[in-house]
XYZ file of C-alpha atoms in Angstrom:
361
model
C -28.240 36.033 -23.842
C -26.519 32.637 -23.446
C -23.477 33.876 -25.362
C -23.228 36.967 -23.151
C -23.400 34.848 -19.987
C -20.679 32.552 -21.363
C -18.550 35.570 -22.244
C -18.810 36.832 -18.662
C -18.128 33.345 -17.302
C -14.864 33.076 -19.266
C -13.696 36.680 -18.991
C -10.307 37.191 -17.339
C -11.336 40.676 -16.187
C -14.226 39.626 -13.926
C -14.060 38.290 -10.385
C -15.282 34.914 -9.174
C -18.596 36.365 -7.947
C -19.536 37.338 -11.506
C -18.684 33.820 -12.730
C -20.972 32.278 -10.106
C -23.809 34.662 -11.012
C -23.329 33.786 -14.689
C -23.582 30.087 -13.809
C -26.747 30.585 -11.738
C -28.336 32.516 -14.606
C -27.330 29.829 -17.107
C -28.689 27.106 -14.857
C -32.056 28.820 -14.492
C -32.180 29.527 -18.218
C -31.432 25.880 -19.057
C -34.158 24.620 -16.713
C -36.768 26.881 -18.356
C -35.677 26.615 -21.996
C -36.105 24.004 -24.758
C -33.384 21.339 -25.290
C -31.712 23.378 -28.044
C -30.796 26.125 -25.560
C -29.541 23.555 -23.049
C -27.254 22.065 -25.726
C -25.791 25.483 -26.512
C -25.198 26.186 -22.808
C -23.581 22.803 -22.077
C -21.327 22.972 -25.114
C -20.499 26.621 -24.431
C -19.569 26.218 -20.761
C -17.299 23.243 -21.481
C -15.487 24.942 -24.376
C -15.188 28.194 -22.391
C -13.637 26.251 -19.519
C -11.176 24.460 -21.847
C -10.116 27.721 -23.527
C -9.364 29.245 -20.122
C -7.781 26.170 -18.493
C -4.145 26.875 -19.273
C -2.339 26.878 -15.916
C 0.242 29.656 -15.739
C 0.801 29.921 -11.989
C -0.391 28.078 -8.912
C -2.597 31.112 -8.118
C -4.857 30.741 -11.168
C -5.525 27.085 -10.327
C -8.243 28.330 -7.960
C -10.071 30.115 -10.805
C -9.795 27.058 -13.067
C -11.117 24.857 -10.252
C -14.076 27.212 -9.763
C -14.870 27.192 -13.502
C -14.701 23.389 -13.497
C -17.054 23.149 -10.515
C -19.480 25.544 -12.233
C -19.424 23.440 -15.401
C -20.033 20.254 -13.411
C -23.054 21.888 -11.743
C -24.562 22.848 -15.110
C -24.110 19.287 -16.370
C -26.347 18.121 -13.526
C -29.563 19.405 -15.149
C -30.259 16.827 -17.858
C -28.789 13.316 -17.807
C -29.387 12.539 -21.489
C -27.938 15.837 -22.726
C -24.951 15.433 -20.390
C -24.338 11.911 -21.671
C -24.466 13.019 -25.318
C -21.980 15.844 -24.740
C -19.766 13.640 -22.577
C -19.726 10.892 -25.197
C -18.762 13.321 -27.989
C -15.989 15.106 -26.088
C -14.519 11.987 -24.448
C -14.453 10.382 -27.907
C -12.579 13.419 -29.238
C -9.996 13.040 -26.473
C -9.641 9.342 -27.360
C -9.087 10.163 -31.060
C -6.374 12.710 -30.179
C -4.652 10.128 -27.959
C -4.862 7.404 -30.624
C -3.342 9.734 -33.245
C -0.510 10.625 -30.873
C 0.220 6.953 -30.133
C 0.331 6.167 -33.850
C 2.463 9.139 -34.960
C 4.874 9.119 -31.964
C 6.237 12.562 -32.870
C 7.064 15.570 -30.675
C 4.196 17.491 -32.241
C 1.697 14.695 -31.580
C 2.886 14.397 -27.957
C 2.422 18.146 -27.489
C -1.215 17.756 -28.589
C -1.748 15.547 -25.514
C 0.755 16.855 -22.993
C -0.758 20.298 -22.464
C -2.979 21.842 -19.798
C -6.074 22.071 -21.978
C -6.058 18.316 -22.615
C -5.291 17.433 -18.974
C -7.936 19.813 -17.656
C -10.458 18.357 -20.116
C -9.776 14.990 -18.451
C -10.149 16.700 -15.069
C -13.538 18.071 -16.135
C -15.001 14.712 -17.183
C -13.431 12.989 -14.190
C -15.245 15.424 -11.929
C -18.561 15.083 -13.811
C -18.520 11.279 -13.528
C -17.176 11.236 -9.944
C -19.918 13.669 -8.895
C -22.945 12.094 -10.573
C -21.851 8.430 -10.458
C -20.346 8.736 -6.997
C -20.910 11.691 -4.663
C -24.554 12.230 -5.713
C -25.383 8.765 -7.058
C -27.864 8.014 -4.281
C -29.654 11.343 -4.799
C -29.884 10.862 -8.584
C -29.670 7.108 -9.356
C -31.080 7.544 -12.878
C -28.473 10.191 -13.640
C -25.746 7.791 -12.524
C -27.174 4.932 -14.610
C -27.124 7.140 -17.720
C -23.534 8.384 -17.314
C -21.840 5.315 -15.822
C -20.926 3.769 -19.172
C -18.545 6.708 -19.771
C -16.319 5.733 -16.815
C -14.546 2.911 -18.671
C -13.511 4.868 -21.812
C -12.394 7.837 -19.709
C -10.297 5.518 -17.516
C -8.644 3.975 -20.580
C -7.778 7.438 -21.947
C -6.219 8.547 -18.642
C -4.171 5.329 -18.457
C -2.997 5.864 -22.042
C -2.037 9.491 -21.402
C -0.060 8.586 -18.262
C 2.041 6.020 -20.128
C 2.445 7.843 -23.435
C 5.904 9.226 -22.564
C 7.006 7.354 -19.404
C 10.088 9.445 -18.585
C 11.128 11.149 -15.338
C 10.606 14.582 -16.881
C 6.858 13.866 -17.073
C 6.405 12.559 -13.527
C 4.170 15.585 -12.690
C 1.791 14.700 -15.532
C 1.634 11.068 -14.417
C 0.843 12.248 -10.885
C -2.059 14.340 -12.249
C -3.369 11.271 -14.120
C -3.078 9.040 -11.045
C -5.002 11.651 -9.026
C -7.790 11.600 -11.635
C -8.020 7.790 -11.532
C -8.030 7.830 -7.745
C -10.859 10.379 -7.704
C -12.888 8.271 -10.164
C -12.305 5.002 -8.326
C -12.894 6.377 -4.815
C -16.124 8.180 -5.783
C -17.731 5.524 -7.994
C -16.510 2.413 -6.163
C -15.286 0.997 -9.498
C -11.953 -0.744 -9.025
C -9.114 0.727 -11.126
C -5.594 -0.790 -10.831
C -3.829 2.368 -9.641
C -1.078 0.920 -7.424
C 1.022 -0.502 -10.308
C 1.191 2.992 -11.876
C 2.383 4.510 -8.608
C 4.987 1.810 -7.997
C 6.272 2.228 -11.576
C 7.311 5.772 -10.588
C 9.130 4.519 -7.471
C 10.972 1.885 -9.512
C 12.331 4.444 -11.959
C 16.148 4.501 -12.356
C 15.958 8.070 -11.001
C 15.400 6.601 -7.521
C 17.092 3.203 -7.752
C 20.328 3.699 -9.682
C 20.987 7.258 -10.828
C 22.689 9.634 -8.412
C 20.535 12.784 -7.944
C 22.088 16.190 -8.609
C 22.304 18.452 -5.566
C 21.059 21.980 -6.234
C 19.963 25.175 -4.497
C 16.788 25.561 -6.561
C 13.559 26.485 -4.771
C 11.015 23.676 -4.187
C 8.627 23.249 -7.102
C 4.835 22.938 -6.931
C 3.765 19.972 -9.049
C 0.173 21.276 -9.008
C 1.103 23.841 -11.645
C 3.517 21.670 -13.668
C 3.084 18.955 -16.294
C 6.805 18.371 -16.754
C 9.974 19.233 -14.906
C 11.600 22.501 -16.012
C 14.968 21.856 -17.667
C 16.986 23.117 -14.709
C 15.129 20.780 -12.300
C 15.658 17.534 -14.242
C 17.516 14.853 -12.222
C 17.887 17.193 -9.214
C 17.302 16.030 -5.669
C 14.877 18.883 -4.956
C 12.638 17.802 -7.871
C 12.783 14.089 -7.066
C 12.005 14.708 -3.383
C 8.862 16.632 -4.355
C 7.880 13.759 -6.658
C 8.373 11.261 -3.819
C 6.243 13.373 -1.456
C 3.395 13.367 -3.991
C 3.817 9.670 -4.773
C 3.717 8.696 -1.096
C 0.535 10.734 -0.629
C -1.112 9.004 -3.613
C 0.130 5.639 -2.381
C -1.514 6.180 1.003
C -4.763 7.367 -0.638
C -4.889 4.430 -3.080
C -4.332 1.847 -0.339
C -6.701 3.589 2.083
C -9.481 3.529 -0.556
C -9.483 -0.301 -0.340
C -8.948 -0.569 3.422
C -12.566 -1.441 4.272
C -12.828 -4.166 1.622
C -13.130 -7.740 2.820
C -10.139 -8.878 0.714
C -7.848 -6.013 1.771
C -5.238 -8.130 3.659
C -4.653 -10.337 0.579
C -5.041 -7.537 -1.989
C -2.324 -5.399 -0.437
C 0.341 -8.159 -0.181
C 1.981 -7.658 -3.646
C 2.262 -3.898 -3.060
C 3.750 -4.412 0.413
C 6.402 -6.777 -0.995
C 7.327 -4.278 -3.718
C 7.485 -1.380 -1.241
C 9.706 -3.342 1.144
C 11.992 -4.234 -1.761
C 12.140 -0.547 -2.784
C 13.013 0.464 0.786
C 15.816 -2.085 0.848
C 17.236 -0.937 -2.503
C 16.730 2.840 -2.273
C 16.470 3.475 1.459
C 20.051 4.675 1.939
C 19.809 7.267 -0.840
C 16.387 8.472 0.282
C 16.574 8.025 4.059
C 13.767 10.490 4.918
C 11.348 8.676 2.635
C 12.538 5.290 3.841
C 11.386 6.249 7.348
C 8.103 7.573 5.961
C 7.587 4.332 4.049
C 8.214 2.328 7.214
C 5.415 4.293 8.887
C 3.121 3.641 5.906
C 3.857 -0.108 6.033
C 3.044 -0.177 9.739
C -0.330 1.485 9.102
C -1.031 -1.073 6.343
C -0.291 -3.932 8.770
C -2.574 -2.386 11.411
C -5.368 -1.940 8.847
C -4.984 -5.547 7.654
C -5.275 -6.749 11.245
C -8.408 -4.611 11.706
C -10.026 -6.196 8.622
C -9.091 -9.711 9.761
C -10.669 -9.052 13.176
C -13.868 -7.808 11.523
C -13.792 -10.747 9.099
C -13.683 -13.224 11.983
C -17.096 -11.932 13.096
C -18.988 -12.505 9.826
C -21.383 -15.401 9.344
C -21.466 -15.600 5.521
C -19.301 -17.387 2.961
C -17.268 -16.102 -0.011
C -20.163 -16.751 -2.406
C -22.336 -14.147 -0.646
C -21.486 -11.059 -2.737
C -24.074 -8.886 -1.008
C -22.557 -9.620 2.379
C -19.032 -9.042 1.029
C -20.034 -5.678 -0.468
C -21.630 -4.566 2.806
C -18.618 -5.645 4.866
C -17.433 -2.797 7.152
C -19.945 -0.470 5.467
C -20.548 1.207 8.836
C -16.850 2.102 9.213
C -15.456 5.111 7.352
C -12.126 4.900 5.568
C -10.705 7.636 7.813
C -11.420 5.409 10.841
C -8.875 2.826 9.630
C -5.179 3.319 10.531
C -4.114 3.757 6.887
C -7.127 6.011 6.216
C -6.251 8.319 9.124
C -2.624 8.391 7.945
C -3.661 9.303 4.371
C -5.995 12.011 5.705
C -3.156 13.601 7.709
C -0.941 13.682 4.575
C -3.744 15.397 2.615
C -4.109 18.064 5.307
C -0.377 18.810 5.240
C -0.447 19.074 1.446
C -3.481 21.403 1.547
C -1.670 23.684 4.012
C 1.451 23.741 1.820
C -0.605 24.593 -1.251
C -2.468 27.378 0.580
C 0.882 28.863 1.657
C 2.189 28.747 -1.927
C -0.976 30.399 -3.305
C -0.699 33.107 -0.644
C 2.941 33.751 -1.528
C 2.066 33.875 -5.243
C -0.747 36.377 -4.655
C 1.587 38.694 -2.718
C 4.013 39.008 -5.656
């Protein structure tokens, strides 16, 4: 029965309603069955998801996202079983990455730089962000059991992002940065994301090399891991990369905007961004203006934190007070948070338009 439900869940010929019904049946079965059945179901739903996670068009991203969400829901039944499966599969991903770093061959890179590997990282990112972040207060014991997996997963994502640090693989790096941002924002665990984003901006593609003008259609990075050959070094490709990078930059900075040390924490990034604007602003004038707006929002957010900080009555040694600082203010209520939220809405609208256009073909 479990195998039949998994077959329906992964079938390309069924609609999303059947997949959801298969998940609900699996979930009920797992809750009523012995641990052996739960193990089969957890292993089966993850492997079924991985087998069907090869992104071919932007349209089938929605199906992959649904399958991932279904898998995450099933992993919310038993903390110990989820930890055991997570440990095994995250370790497998780490072994694949280590082998690729040691061999340094095209074949070994292909074993990492593919949609199945990246979507496996997406799956575990979502599991940990959900149960150690979004639902941590509802299920504190669940979070305590899974939290030790956050560090190894973070190290794997960092390693994957920097395995082949060339402009062709900017889309893959952007996917990895998005995963780290999701993990950090949900769990509250600090991950140094800004240096990875600024590394992209400081690429010779933006600072020294002249981009190639072309009449190619804009590319959706959501469905790409690397730039197609004809897009390499073109202005249309690099502009799309900059749009994504600026969105991630705003999100990464906004995530820290209610922290008590935000004004000091953001200084190195601000200096680097101002230097980039000075060096690359003429070649990328549209993004130079956008960056100026981002820097203004950062300054306004820093001022907001300083004003709130002037009201506190505790010292630096009071970690509890520092952690509760501005806890009653949402990130979206800060200037940089509102700015990042507006960029996300624009991106969501653009993606919806692209999916619509793809479905009409």
